[in-house]
mmCIF file of the C-alpha atoms, coordinates in Angstrom:
data_MODEL
# 
_entry.id   MODEL 
# 
loop_
_atom_site.group_PDB 
_atom_site.id 
_atom_site.type_symbol 
_atom_site.label_atom_id 
_atom_site.label_alt_id 
_atom_site.label_comp_id 
_atom_site.label_asym_id 
_atom_site.label_entity_id 
_atom_site.label_seq_id 
_atom_site.pdbx_PDB_ins_code 
_atom_site.Cartn_x 
_atom_site.Cartn_y 
_atom_site.Cartn_z 
_atom_site.occupancy 
_atom_site.B_iso_or_equiv 
_atom_site.pdbx_formal_charge 
_atom_site.auth_seq_id 
_atom_site.auth_comp_id 
_atom_site.auth_asym_id 
_atom_site.auth_atom_id 
_atom_site.pdbx_PDB_model_num 
ATOM 1   C CA . MET A 1 1   ? 14.729  3.792   -12.770 1.00 0.00 ? 1   MET A CA 1 
ATOM 2   C CA . ALA A 1 2   ? 12.752  6.397   -10.833 1.00 0.00 ? 2   ALA A CA 1 
ATOM 3   C CA . PRO A 1 3   ? 11.297  5.217   -7.511  1.00 0.00 ? 3   PRO A CA 1 
ATOM 4   C CA . LYS A 1 4   ? 7.781   3.771   -7.778  1.00 0.00 ? 4   LYS A CA 1 
ATOM 5   C CA . GLY A 1 5   ? 5.831   3.717   -4.532  1.00 0.00 ? 5   GLY A CA 1 
ATOM 6   C CA . GLY A 1 6   ? 8.805   4.915   -2.510  1.00 0.00 ? 6   GLY A CA 1 
ATOM 7   C CA . VAL A 1 7   ? 11.377  2.347   -3.677  1.00 0.00 ? 7   VAL A CA 1 
ATOM 8   C CA . ASP A 1 8   ? 13.698  1.834   -6.618  1.00 0.00 ? 8   ASP A CA 1 
ATOM 9   C CA . ARG A 1 9   ? 12.358  -1.257  -8.420  1.00 0.00 ? 9   ARG A CA 1 
ATOM 10  C CA . THR A 1 10  ? 15.470  -1.809  -10.524 1.00 0.00 ? 10  THR A CA 1 
ATOM 11  C CA . HIS A 1 11  ? 16.560  -5.453  -10.264 1.00 0.00 ? 11  HIS A CA 1 
ATOM 12  C CA . ALA A 1 12  ? 19.900  -5.734  -8.447  1.00 0.00 ? 12  ALA A CA 1 
ATOM 13  C CA . ARG A 1 13  ? 21.530  -8.188  -6.021  1.00 0.00 ? 13  ARG A CA 1 
ATOM 14  C CA . SER A 1 14  ? 22.404  -5.495  -3.428  1.00 0.00 ? 14  SER A CA 1 
ATOM 15  C CA . SER A 1 15  ? 24.196  -8.148  -1.373  1.00 0.00 ? 15  SER A CA 1 
ATOM 16  C CA . ALA A 1 16  ? 26.070  -5.758  0.922   1.00 0.00 ? 16  ALA A CA 1 
ATOM 17  C CA . PRO A 1 17  ? 23.069  -3.516  1.829   1.00 0.00 ? 17  PRO A CA 1 
ATOM 18  C CA . LYS A 1 18  ? 20.892  -6.595  2.357   1.00 0.00 ? 18  LYS A CA 1 
ATOM 19  C CA . LEU A 1 19  ? 23.485  -8.121  4.688   1.00 0.00 ? 19  LEU A CA 1 
ATOM 20  C CA . ALA A 1 20  ? 23.748  -4.827  6.574   1.00 0.00 ? 20  ALA A CA 1 
ATOM 21  C CA . PHE A 1 21  ? 19.953  -4.726  6.860   1.00 0.00 ? 21  PHE A CA 1 
ATOM 22  C CA . ALA A 1 22  ? 19.861  -8.276  8.233   1.00 0.00 ? 22  ALA A CA 1 
ATOM 23  C CA . LEU A 1 23  ? 22.611  -7.574  10.778  1.00 0.00 ? 23  LEU A CA 1 
ATOM 24  C CA . LEU A 1 24  ? 20.969  -4.362  11.964  1.00 0.00 ? 24  LEU A CA 1 
ATOM 25  C CA . HIS A 1 25  ? 17.648  -6.168  12.340  1.00 0.00 ? 25  HIS A CA 1 
ATOM 26  C CA . ALA A 1 26  ? 19.403  -8.960  14.244  1.00 0.00 ? 26  ALA A CA 1 
ATOM 27  C CA . GLY A 1 27  ? 20.767  -6.328  16.626  1.00 0.00 ? 27  GLY A CA 1 
ATOM 28  C CA . ALA A 1 28  ? 17.275  -4.936  17.177  1.00 0.00 ? 28  ALA A CA 1 
ATOM 29  C CA . LEU A 1 29  ? 15.969  -8.450  17.842  1.00 0.00 ? 29  LEU A CA 1 
ATOM 30  C CA . ALA A 1 30  ? 18.781  -9.109  20.312  1.00 0.00 ? 30  ALA A CA 1 
ATOM 31  C CA . ALA A 1 31  ? 17.968  -5.892  22.163  1.00 0.00 ? 31  ALA A CA 1 
ATOM 32  C CA . SER A 1 32  ? 14.275  -6.772  22.361  1.00 0.00 ? 32  SER A CA 1 
ATOM 33  C CA . GLY A 1 33  ? 15.312  -10.236 23.610  1.00 0.00 ? 33  GLY A CA 1 
ATOM 34  C CA . TRP A 1 34  ? 17.324  -8.651  26.411  1.00 0.00 ? 34  TRP A CA 1 
ATOM 35  C CA . PHE A 1 35  ? 14.288  -6.661  27.532  1.00 0.00 ? 35  PHE A CA 1 
ATOM 36  C CA . ALA A 1 36  ? 12.095  -9.767  27.315  1.00 0.00 ? 36  ALA A CA 1 
ATOM 37  C CA . PHE A 1 37  ? 14.428  -12.106 29.213  1.00 0.00 ? 37  PHE A CA 1 
ATOM 38  C CA . GLY A 1 38  ? 17.020  -9.950  30.968  1.00 0.00 ? 38  GLY A CA 1 
ATOM 39  C CA . ALA A 1 39  ? 15.106  -6.967  32.267  1.00 0.00 ? 39  ALA A CA 1 
ATOM 40  C CA . THR A 1 40  ? 12.683  -7.082  35.172  1.00 0.00 ? 40  THR A CA 1 
ATOM 41  C CA . LEU A 1 41  ? 9.312   -6.434  33.582  1.00 0.00 ? 41  LEU A CA 1 
ATOM 42  C CA . PRO A 1 42  ? 6.057   -7.008  35.499  1.00 0.00 ? 42  PRO A CA 1 
ATOM 43  C CA . ASP A 1 43  ? 4.458   -8.986  32.657  1.00 0.00 ? 43  ASP A CA 1 
ATOM 44  C CA . ALA A 1 44  ? 7.356   -11.190 31.554  1.00 0.00 ? 44  ALA A CA 1 
ATOM 45  C CA . VAL A 1 45  ? 5.090   -13.726 29.842  1.00 0.00 ? 45  VAL A CA 1 
ATOM 46  C CA . ARG A 1 46  ? 3.598   -11.099 27.539  1.00 0.00 ? 46  ARG A CA 1 
ATOM 47  C CA . ALA A 1 47  ? 7.030   -9.584  26.866  1.00 0.00 ? 47  ALA A CA 1 
ATOM 48  C CA . ARG A 1 48  ? 8.383   -12.976 25.822  1.00 0.00 ? 48  ARG A CA 1 
ATOM 49  C CA . LEU A 1 49  ? 5.359   -13.638 23.638  1.00 0.00 ? 49  LEU A CA 1 
ATOM 50  C CA . LEU A 1 50  ? 5.984   -10.346 21.878  1.00 0.00 ? 50  LEU A CA 1 
ATOM 51  C CA . PHE A 1 51  ? 9.640   -11.268 21.454  1.00 0.00 ? 51  PHE A CA 1 
ATOM 52  C CA . ALA A 1 52  ? 8.588   -14.571 19.856  1.00 0.00 ? 52  ALA A CA 1 
ATOM 53  C CA . VAL A 1 53  ? 6.534   -12.632 17.293  1.00 0.00 ? 53  VAL A CA 1 
ATOM 54  C CA . ALA A 1 54  ? 9.541   -10.393 16.621  1.00 0.00 ? 54  ALA A CA 1 
ATOM 55  C CA . ALA A 1 55  ? 11.678  -13.513 16.075  1.00 0.00 ? 55  ALA A CA 1 
ATOM 56  C CA . LEU A 1 56  ? 9.119   -14.870 13.611  1.00 0.00 ? 56  LEU A CA 1 
ATOM 57  C CA . TYR A 1 57  ? 9.155   -11.578 11.743  1.00 0.00 ? 57  TYR A CA 1 
ATOM 58  C CA . PHE A 1 58  ? 12.962  -11.629 11.666  1.00 0.00 ? 58  PHE A CA 1 
ATOM 59  C CA . LEU A 1 59  ? 12.944  -15.098 10.067  1.00 0.00 ? 59  LEU A CA 1 
ATOM 60  C CA . ARG A 1 60  ? 10.431  -13.880 7.482   1.00 0.00 ? 60  ARG A CA 1 
ATOM 61  C CA . HIS A 1 61  ? 12.625  -10.855 6.863   1.00 0.00 ? 61  HIS A CA 1 
ATOM 62  C CA . LEU A 1 62  ? 15.635  -13.076 6.122   1.00 0.00 ? 62  LEU A CA 1 
ATOM 63  C CA . ILE A 1 63  ? 13.567  -15.073 3.602   1.00 0.00 ? 63  ILE A CA 1 
ATOM 64  C CA . THR A 1 64  ? 12.425  -11.844 1.981   1.00 0.00 ? 64  THR A CA 1 
ATOM 65  C CA . LEU A 1 65  ? 15.918  -10.346 1.773   1.00 0.00 ? 65  LEU A CA 1 
ATOM 66  C CA . PHE A 1 66  ? 17.880  -13.357 0.557   1.00 0.00 ? 66  PHE A CA 1 
ATOM 67  C CA . VAL A 1 67  ? 15.306  -15.458 -1.304  1.00 0.00 ? 67  VAL A CA 1 
ATOM 68  C CA . LEU A 1 68  ? 12.430  -13.316 -2.514  1.00 0.00 ? 68  LEU A CA 1 
ATOM 69  C CA . LEU A 1 69  ? 13.601  -9.739  -2.998  1.00 0.00 ? 69  LEU A CA 1 
ATOM 70  C CA . GLN A 1 70  ? 14.942  -9.055  -6.485  1.00 0.00 ? 70  GLN A CA 1 
ATOM 71  C CA . ARG A 1 71  ? 14.901  -5.259  -6.479  1.00 0.00 ? 71  ARG A CA 1 
ATOM 72  C CA . LYS A 1 72  ? 17.680  -2.916  -5.456  1.00 0.00 ? 72  LYS A CA 1 
ATOM 73  C CA . VAL A 1 73  ? 18.069  -2.162  -1.740  1.00 0.00 ? 73  VAL A CA 1 
ATOM 74  C CA . ALA A 1 74  ? 19.935  1.034   -0.812  1.00 0.00 ? 74  ALA A CA 1 
ATOM 75  C CA . TYR A 1 75  ? 21.841  1.591   2.428   1.00 0.00 ? 75  TYR A CA 1 
ATOM 76  C CA . GLY A 1 76  ? 19.501  4.448   3.305   1.00 0.00 ? 76  GLY A CA 1 
ATOM 77  C CA . GLU A 1 77  ? 16.492  2.135   3.114   1.00 0.00 ? 77  GLU A CA 1 
ATOM 78  C CA . ALA A 1 78  ? 18.269  -0.530  5.175   1.00 0.00 ? 78  ALA A CA 1 
ATOM 79  C CA . VAL A 1 79  ? 19.230  1.891   7.949   1.00 0.00 ? 79  VAL A CA 1 
ATOM 80  C CA . GLY A 1 80  ? 15.909  3.724   8.007   1.00 0.00 ? 80  GLY A CA 1 
ATOM 81  C CA . LEU A 1 81  ? 13.800  0.572   8.193   1.00 0.00 ? 81  LEU A CA 1 
ATOM 82  C CA . SER A 1 82  ? 16.164  -0.976  10.747  1.00 0.00 ? 82  SER A CA 1 
ATOM 83  C CA . LEU A 1 83  ? 15.633  1.992   13.048  1.00 0.00 ? 83  LEU A CA 1 
ATOM 84  C CA . PHE A 1 84  ? 11.879  1.652   12.600  1.00 0.00 ? 84  PHE A CA 1 
ATOM 85  C CA . LEU A 1 85  ? 11.992  -2.082  13.383  1.00 0.00 ? 85  LEU A CA 1 
ATOM 86  C CA . ALA A 1 86  ? 14.192  -1.491  16.432  1.00 0.00 ? 86  ALA A CA 1 
ATOM 87  C CA . ALA A 1 87  ? 11.751  1.063   17.824  1.00 0.00 ? 87  ALA A CA 1 
ATOM 88  C CA . LEU A 1 88  ? 8.803   -1.221  17.088  1.00 0.00 ? 88  LEU A CA 1 
ATOM 89  C CA . GLU A 1 89  ? 10.206  -4.496  18.392  1.00 0.00 ? 89  GLU A CA 1 
ATOM 90  C CA . ILE A 1 90  ? 11.811  -3.075  21.525  1.00 0.00 ? 90  ILE A CA 1 
ATOM 91  C CA . GLY A 1 91  ? 8.891   -0.733  22.106  1.00 0.00 ? 91  GLY A CA 1 
ATOM 92  C CA . PHE A 1 92  ? 6.288   -3.499  21.838  1.00 0.00 ? 92  PHE A CA 1 
ATOM 93  C CA . VAL A 1 93  ? 8.212   -5.769  24.231  1.00 0.00 ? 93  VAL A CA 1 
ATOM 94  C CA . VAL A 1 94  ? 8.638   -3.019  26.819  1.00 0.00 ? 94  VAL A CA 1 
ATOM 95  C CA . LEU A 1 95  ? 5.096   -1.707  26.431  1.00 0.00 ? 95  LEU A CA 1 
ATOM 96  C CA . GLY A 1 96  ? 3.526   -5.130  26.744  1.00 0.00 ? 96  GLY A CA 1 
ATOM 97  C CA . GLY A 1 97  ? 5.896   -6.179  29.496  1.00 0.00 ? 97  GLY A CA 1 
ATOM 98  C CA . ARG A 1 98  ? 5.066   -3.152  31.659  1.00 0.00 ? 98  ARG A CA 1 
ATOM 99  C CA . GLY A 1 99  ? 1.449   -4.253  31.910  1.00 0.00 ? 99  GLY A CA 1 
ATOM 100 C CA . GLN A 1 100 ? -1.225  -1.706  32.712  1.00 0.00 ? 100 GLN A CA 1 
ATOM 101 C CA . GLY A 1 101 ? -0.285  0.418   35.683  1.00 0.00 ? 101 GLY A CA 1 
ATOM 102 C CA . GLY A 1 102 ? 2.361   -2.148  36.519  1.00 0.00 ? 102 GLY A CA 1 
ATOM 103 C CA . ALA A 1 103 ? -0.234  -4.914  36.755  1.00 0.00 ? 103 ALA A CA 1 
ATOM 104 C CA . VAL A 1 104 ? -0.112  -8.080  34.668  1.00 0.00 ? 104 VAL A CA 1 
ATOM 105 C CA . VAL A 1 105 ? -2.758  -8.321  31.952  1.00 0.00 ? 105 VAL A CA 1 
ATOM 106 C CA . PRO A 1 106 ? -3.872  -11.980 31.753  1.00 0.00 ? 106 PRO A CA 1 
ATOM 107 C CA . ILE A 1 107 ? -3.563  -13.685 28.393  1.00 0.00 ? 107 ILE A CA 1 
ATOM 108 C CA . GLY A 1 108 ? -7.082  -13.782 26.987  1.00 0.00 ? 108 GLY A CA 1 
ATOM 109 C CA . GLY A 1 109 ? -9.311  -13.807 23.953  1.00 0.00 ? 109 GLY A CA 1 
ATOM 110 C CA . LEU A 1 110 ? -7.824  -10.720 22.288  1.00 0.00 ? 110 LEU A CA 1 
ATOM 111 C CA . ASP A 1 111 ? -4.393  -12.282 22.578  1.00 0.00 ? 111 ASP A CA 1 
ATOM 112 C CA . ALA A 1 112 ? -5.623  -15.482 20.947  1.00 0.00 ? 112 ALA A CA 1 
ATOM 113 C CA . LEU A 1 113 ? -7.069  -13.370 18.133  1.00 0.00 ? 113 LEU A CA 1 
ATOM 114 C CA . GLY A 1 114 ? -3.769  -11.517 17.861  1.00 0.00 ? 114 GLY A CA 1 
ATOM 115 C CA . LEU A 1 115 ? -1.791  -14.744 17.522  1.00 0.00 ? 115 LEU A CA 1 
ATOM 116 C CA . VAL A 1 116 ? -4.153  -16.044 14.842  1.00 0.00 ? 116 VAL A CA 1 
ATOM 117 C CA . MET A 1 117 ? -3.778  -12.765 12.950  1.00 0.00 ? 117 MET A CA 1 
ATOM 118 C CA . VAL A 1 118 ? 0.022   -12.956 13.216  1.00 0.00 ? 118 VAL A CA 1 
ATOM 119 C CA . ILE A 1 119 ? -0.001  -16.453 11.720  1.00 0.00 ? 119 ILE A CA 1 
ATOM 120 C CA . ILE A 1 120 ? -2.546  -15.683 8.997   1.00 0.00 ? 120 ILE A CA 1 
ATOM 121 C CA . GLY A 1 121 ? -0.819  -12.437 8.047   1.00 0.00 ? 121 GLY A CA 1 
ATOM 122 C CA . SER A 1 122 ? 2.572   -14.134 7.877   1.00 0.00 ? 122 SER A CA 1 
ATOM 123 C CA . VAL A 1 123 ? 1.210   -16.878 5.620   1.00 0.00 ? 123 VAL A CA 1 
ATOM 124 C CA . LEU A 1 124 ? -0.518  -14.371 3.355   1.00 0.00 ? 124 LEU A CA 1 
ATOM 125 C CA . ASN A 1 125 ? 2.607   -12.262 2.959   1.00 0.00 ? 125 ASN A CA 1 
ATOM 126 C CA . THR A 1 126 ? 5.467   -14.749 2.774   1.00 0.00 ? 126 THR A CA 1 
ATOM 127 C CA . GLY A 1 127 ? 3.354   -17.607 1.387   1.00 0.00 ? 127 GLY A CA 1 
ATOM 128 C CA . SER A 1 128 ? 2.056   -15.534 -1.496  1.00 0.00 ? 128 SER A CA 1 
ATOM 129 C CA . GLU A 1 129 ? 5.563   -14.326 -2.329  1.00 0.00 ? 129 GLU A CA 1 
ATOM 130 C CA . LEU A 1 130 ? 6.878   -17.901 -2.354  1.00 0.00 ? 130 LEU A CA 1 
ATOM 131 C CA . GLN A 1 131 ? 4.039   -18.922 -4.696  1.00 0.00 ? 131 GLN A CA 1 
ATOM 132 C CA . ARG A 1 132 ? 4.971   -16.111 -7.063  1.00 0.00 ? 132 ARG A CA 1 
ATOM 133 C CA . ARG A 1 133 ? 8.670   -16.998 -6.914  1.00 0.00 ? 133 ARG A CA 1 
ATOM 134 C CA . GLN A 1 134 ? 7.972   -20.622 -7.814  1.00 0.00 ? 134 GLN A CA 1 
ATOM 135 C CA . TRP A 1 135 ? 5.793   -19.544 -10.752 1.00 0.00 ? 135 TRP A CA 1 
ATOM 136 C CA . LYS A 1 136 ? 8.420   -17.114 -12.043 1.00 0.00 ? 136 LYS A CA 1 
ATOM 137 C CA . GLN A 1 137 ? 11.105  -19.804 -12.041 1.00 0.00 ? 137 GLN A CA 1 
ATOM 138 C CA . ASP A 1 138 ? 9.338   -21.461 -14.991 1.00 0.00 ? 138 ASP A CA 1 
ATOM 139 C CA . PRO A 1 139 ? 10.928  -19.974 -18.154 1.00 0.00 ? 139 PRO A CA 1 
ATOM 140 C CA . ALA A 1 140 ? 7.535   -20.178 -19.900 1.00 0.00 ? 140 ALA A CA 1 
ATOM 141 C CA . ASN A 1 141 ? 6.224   -17.501 -17.523 1.00 0.00 ? 141 ASN A CA 1 
ATOM 142 C CA . ARG A 1 142 ? 8.984   -15.006 -18.191 1.00 0.00 ? 142 ARG A CA 1 
ATOM 143 C CA . GLY A 1 143 ? 7.616   -11.579 -19.070 1.00 0.00 ? 143 GLY A CA 1 
ATOM 144 C CA . HIS A 1 144 ? 4.137   -12.344 -17.746 1.00 0.00 ? 144 HIS A CA 1 
ATOM 145 C CA . CYS A 1 145 ? 2.259   -10.986 -14.745 1.00 0.00 ? 145 CYS A CA 1 
ATOM 146 C CA . TYR A 1 146 ? 1.562   -13.466 -11.948 1.00 0.00 ? 146 TYR A CA 1 
ATOM 147 C CA . THR A 1 147 ? -2.148  -13.545 -11.130 1.00 0.00 ? 147 THR A CA 1 
ATOM 148 C CA . GLY A 1 148 ? -2.590  -16.947 -9.464  1.00 0.00 ? 148 GLY A CA 1 
ATOM 149 C CA . GLY A 1 149 ? -2.401  -18.427 -5.981  1.00 0.00 ? 149 GLY A CA 1 
ATOM 150 C CA . MET A 1 150 ? -3.192  -15.972 -3.228  1.00 0.00 ? 150 MET A CA 1 
ATOM 151 C CA . PHE A 1 151 ? -2.767  -13.098 -5.686  1.00 0.00 ? 151 PHE A CA 1 
ATOM 152 C CA . ALA A 1 152 ? -5.990  -14.220 -7.382  1.00 0.00 ? 152 ALA A CA 1 
ATOM 153 C CA . GLY A 1 153 ? -7.939  -12.811 -4.433  1.00 0.00 ? 153 GLY A CA 1 
ATOM 154 C CA . SER A 1 154 ? -6.023  -9.562  -4.048  1.00 0.00 ? 154 SER A CA 1 
ATOM 155 C CA . MET A 1 155 ? -3.514  -7.789  -6.267  1.00 0.00 ? 155 MET A CA 1 
ATOM 156 C CA . HIS A 1 156 ? -1.475  -6.871  -3.196  1.00 0.00 ? 156 HIS A CA 1 
ATOM 157 C CA . ILE A 1 157 ? -2.193  -9.760  -0.863  1.00 0.00 ? 157 ILE A CA 1 
ATOM 158 C CA . ASN A 1 158 ? 1.369   -9.465  0.490   1.00 0.00 ? 158 ASN A CA 1 
ATOM 159 C CA . TYR A 1 159 ? 0.704   -5.918  1.715   1.00 0.00 ? 159 TYR A CA 1 
ATOM 160 C CA . PHE A 1 160 ? -2.641  -6.984  3.169   1.00 0.00 ? 160 PHE A CA 1 
ATOM 161 C CA . GLY A 1 161 ? -0.942  -9.876  4.934   1.00 0.00 ? 161 GLY A CA 1 
ATOM 162 C CA . ASP A 1 162 ? 1.576   -7.623  6.628   1.00 0.00 ? 162 ASP A CA 1 
ATOM 163 C CA . THR A 1 163 ? -1.207  -5.282  7.730   1.00 0.00 ? 163 THR A CA 1 
ATOM 164 C CA . VAL A 1 164 ? -3.060  -8.209  9.314   1.00 0.00 ? 164 VAL A CA 1 
ATOM 165 C CA . MET A 1 165 ? 0.146   -9.479  10.920  1.00 0.00 ? 165 MET A CA 1 
ATOM 166 C CA . PHE A 1 166 ? 1.028   -6.101  12.431  1.00 0.00 ? 166 PHE A CA 1 
ATOM 167 C CA . ALA A 1 167 ? -2.541  -5.644  13.689  1.00 0.00 ? 167 ALA A CA 1 
ATOM 168 C CA . GLY A 1 168 ? -2.275  -8.977  15.510  1.00 0.00 ? 168 GLY A CA 1 
ATOM 169 C CA . TRP A 1 169 ? 1.141   -8.019  16.861  1.00 0.00 ? 169 TRP A CA 1 
ATOM 170 C CA . ALA A 1 170 ? -0.302  -4.747  18.181  1.00 0.00 ? 170 ALA A CA 1 
ATOM 171 C CA . LEU A 1 171 ? -3.158  -6.563  19.917  1.00 0.00 ? 171 LEU A CA 1 
ATOM 172 C CA . LEU A 1 172 ? -0.622  -8.657  21.822  1.00 0.00 ? 172 LEU A CA 1 
ATOM 173 C CA . THR A 1 173 ? 0.717   -5.540  23.559  1.00 0.00 ? 173 THR A CA 1 
ATOM 174 C CA . ALA A 1 174 ? -2.656  -5.214  25.408  1.00 0.00 ? 174 ALA A CA 1 
ATOM 175 C CA . ASN A 1 175 ? -2.553  -1.526  24.488  1.00 0.00 ? 175 ASN A CA 1 
ATOM 176 C CA . LEU A 1 176 ? -5.178  -0.876  21.850  1.00 0.00 ? 176 LEU A CA 1 
ATOM 177 C CA . TRP A 1 177 ? -3.729  2.489   20.822  1.00 0.00 ? 177 TRP A CA 1 
ATOM 178 C CA . THR A 1 178 ? -0.888  0.557   19.160  1.00 0.00 ? 178 THR A CA 1 
ATOM 179 C CA . LEU A 1 179 ? -3.450  -0.370  16.478  1.00 0.00 ? 179 LEU A CA 1 
ATOM 180 C CA . ALA A 1 180 ? -2.653  3.078   15.073  1.00 0.00 ? 180 ALA A CA 1 
ATOM 181 C CA . LEU A 1 181 ? 0.439   1.458   13.524  1.00 0.00 ? 181 LEU A CA 1 
ATOM 182 C CA . PRO A 1 182 ? -1.341  -1.092  11.277  1.00 0.00 ? 182 PRO A CA 1 
ATOM 183 C CA . LEU A 1 183 ? -3.955  1.568   10.472  1.00 0.00 ? 183 LEU A CA 1 
ATOM 184 C CA . PHE A 1 184 ? -1.161  3.868   9.299   1.00 0.00 ? 184 PHE A CA 1 
ATOM 185 C CA . MET A 1 185 ? 0.342   0.976   7.320   1.00 0.00 ? 185 MET A CA 1 
ATOM 186 C CA . ALA A 1 186 ? -2.969  0.291   5.561   1.00 0.00 ? 186 ALA A CA 1 
ATOM 187 C CA . VAL A 1 187 ? -3.400  3.967   4.649   1.00 0.00 ? 187 VAL A CA 1 
ATOM 188 C CA . SER A 1 188 ? 0.211   4.134   3.442   1.00 0.00 ? 188 SER A CA 1 
ATOM 189 C CA . PHE A 1 189 ? -0.172  1.009   1.316   1.00 0.00 ? 189 PHE A CA 1 
ATOM 190 C CA . VAL A 1 190 ? -3.466  2.077   -0.274  1.00 0.00 ? 190 VAL A CA 1 
ATOM 191 C CA . GLY A 1 191 ? -2.643  5.748   -0.696  1.00 0.00 ? 191 GLY A CA 1 
ATOM 192 C CA . TYR A 1 192 ? 1.037   5.640   -1.619  1.00 0.00 ? 192 TYR A CA 1 
ATOM 193 C CA . HIS A 1 193 ? 2.827   2.324   -2.176  1.00 0.00 ? 193 HIS A CA 1 
ATOM 194 C CA . ILE A 1 194 ? 0.121   0.539   -4.178  1.00 0.00 ? 194 ILE A CA 1 
ATOM 195 C CA . PRO A 1 195 ? -0.458  3.362   -6.704  1.00 0.00 ? 195 PRO A CA 1 
ATOM 196 C CA . GLY A 1 196 ? 3.278   3.562   -7.351  1.00 0.00 ? 196 GLY A CA 1 
ATOM 197 C CA . LEU A 1 197 ? 3.620   -0.196  -7.718  1.00 0.00 ? 197 LEU A CA 1 
ATOM 198 C CA . ASP A 1 198 ? 0.573   -0.376  -9.988  1.00 0.00 ? 198 ASP A CA 1 
ATOM 199 C CA . ALA A 1 199 ? 2.104   2.269   -12.240 1.00 0.00 ? 199 ALA A CA 1 
ATOM 200 C CA . TYR A 1 200 ? 5.284   0.187   -12.480 1.00 0.00 ? 200 TYR A CA 1 
ATOM 201 C CA . LEU A 1 201 ? 3.364   -3.035  -13.202 1.00 0.00 ? 201 LEU A CA 1 
ATOM 202 C CA . LEU A 1 202 ? 1.217   -1.353  -15.841 1.00 0.00 ? 202 LEU A CA 1 
ATOM 203 C CA . GLU A 1 203 ? 4.351   -0.049  -17.525 1.00 0.00 ? 203 GLU A CA 1 
ATOM 204 C CA . ARG A 1 204 ? 5.939   -3.494  -17.415 1.00 0.00 ? 204 ARG A CA 1 
ATOM 205 C CA . TYR A 1 205 ? 2.998   -5.764  -18.316 1.00 0.00 ? 205 TYR A CA 1 
ATOM 206 C CA . GLY A 1 206 ? 0.580   -3.451  -20.162 1.00 0.00 ? 206 GLY A CA 1 
ATOM 207 C CA . ASP A 1 207 ? -2.792  -4.928  -21.118 1.00 0.00 ? 207 ASP A CA 1 
ATOM 208 C CA . GLU A 1 208 ? -2.099  -8.126  -19.185 1.00 0.00 ? 208 GLU A CA 1 
ATOM 209 C CA . PHE A 1 209 ? -1.880  -6.157  -15.944 1.00 0.00 ? 209 PHE A CA 1 
ATOM 210 C CA . ARG A 1 210 ? -4.816  -3.928  -16.928 1.00 0.00 ? 210 ARG A CA 1 
ATOM 211 C CA . ALA A 1 211 ? -7.059  -6.996  -17.322 1.00 0.00 ? 211 ALA A CA 1 
ATOM 212 C CA . TYR A 1 212 ? -5.847  -8.408  -13.997 1.00 0.00 ? 212 TYR A CA 1 
ATOM 213 C CA . ALA A 1 213 ? -6.574  -5.114  -12.231 1.00 0.00 ? 213 ALA A CA 1 
ATOM 214 C CA . ALA A 1 214 ? -10.071 -4.957  -13.714 1.00 0.00 ? 214 ALA A CA 1 
ATOM 215 C CA . ARG A 1 215 ? -11.136 -8.290  -12.217 1.00 0.00 ? 215 ARG A CA 1 
ATOM 216 C CA . THR A 1 216 ? -9.205  -8.411  -8.928  1.00 0.00 ? 216 THR A CA 1 
ATOM 217 C CA . ALA A 1 217 ? -9.549  -6.624  -5.583  1.00 0.00 ? 217 ALA A CA 1 
ATOM 218 C CA . LYS A 1 218 ? -6.699  -4.226  -4.940  1.00 0.00 ? 218 LYS A CA 1 
ATOM 219 C CA . PHE A 1 219 ? -6.030  -4.778  -1.211  1.00 0.00 ? 219 PHE A CA 1 
ATOM 220 C CA . VAL A 1 220 ? -8.641  -6.649  0.860   1.00 0.00 ? 220 VAL A CA 1 
ATOM 221 C CA . PRO A 1 221 ? -9.285  -10.019 -0.849  1.00 0.00 ? 221 PRO A CA 1 
ATOM 222 C CA . TRP A 1 222 ? -12.480 -10.065 -2.903  1.00 0.00 ? 222 TRP A CA 1 
ATOM 223 C CA . LEU A 1 223 ? -13.691 -6.835  -1.268  1.00 0.00 ? 223 LEU A CA 1 
ATOM 224 C CA . TYR A 1 224 ? -11.488 -3.860  -2.130  1.00 0.00 ? 224 TYR A CA 1 
# 
């Protein structure tokens, strides 16, 4: 099957590449943990908070890889995304831990907002995928497009959830320019990944997906 939205959506176990992906991500998490707890950073509290978010994301990643993800995962994808996650997780810990000009940035309102966004985004992404998995396990639903649960408010609520989560994660660095990352993610989802995925879903579910798309927001729940 040709890639749709940047990935091959052929169903395959891909056990070895998934395990490699998990181990590489674990290595990135361990490295970010060393910077958070082993290095001397001026703002150790913020660094450790950022590490905790990375650990949460790692747990979600394991659920995605070994419970939720049915499509093929190639070694190239595993290595490429692992390098991205290593740069992000280590970079966020170091950036937040350095403070601003070497001075500690007190935990404040923006950090509280960031934590709420991390939690909400994680629930939207992983929670929606678990809802869909449970629905698909019913043989009566085989061959049908899932349109319920959180996916009733947005066709790609999982993508929206990750965008919200990464925006909250960026806020916790106390460096607002890091919000360029979730902005890039949102543009990438809307402009590239979603059109490719929609083409695949239309091909697979036909009129059922067409009717769903006509009544449901594409990305931001109930808005867009």
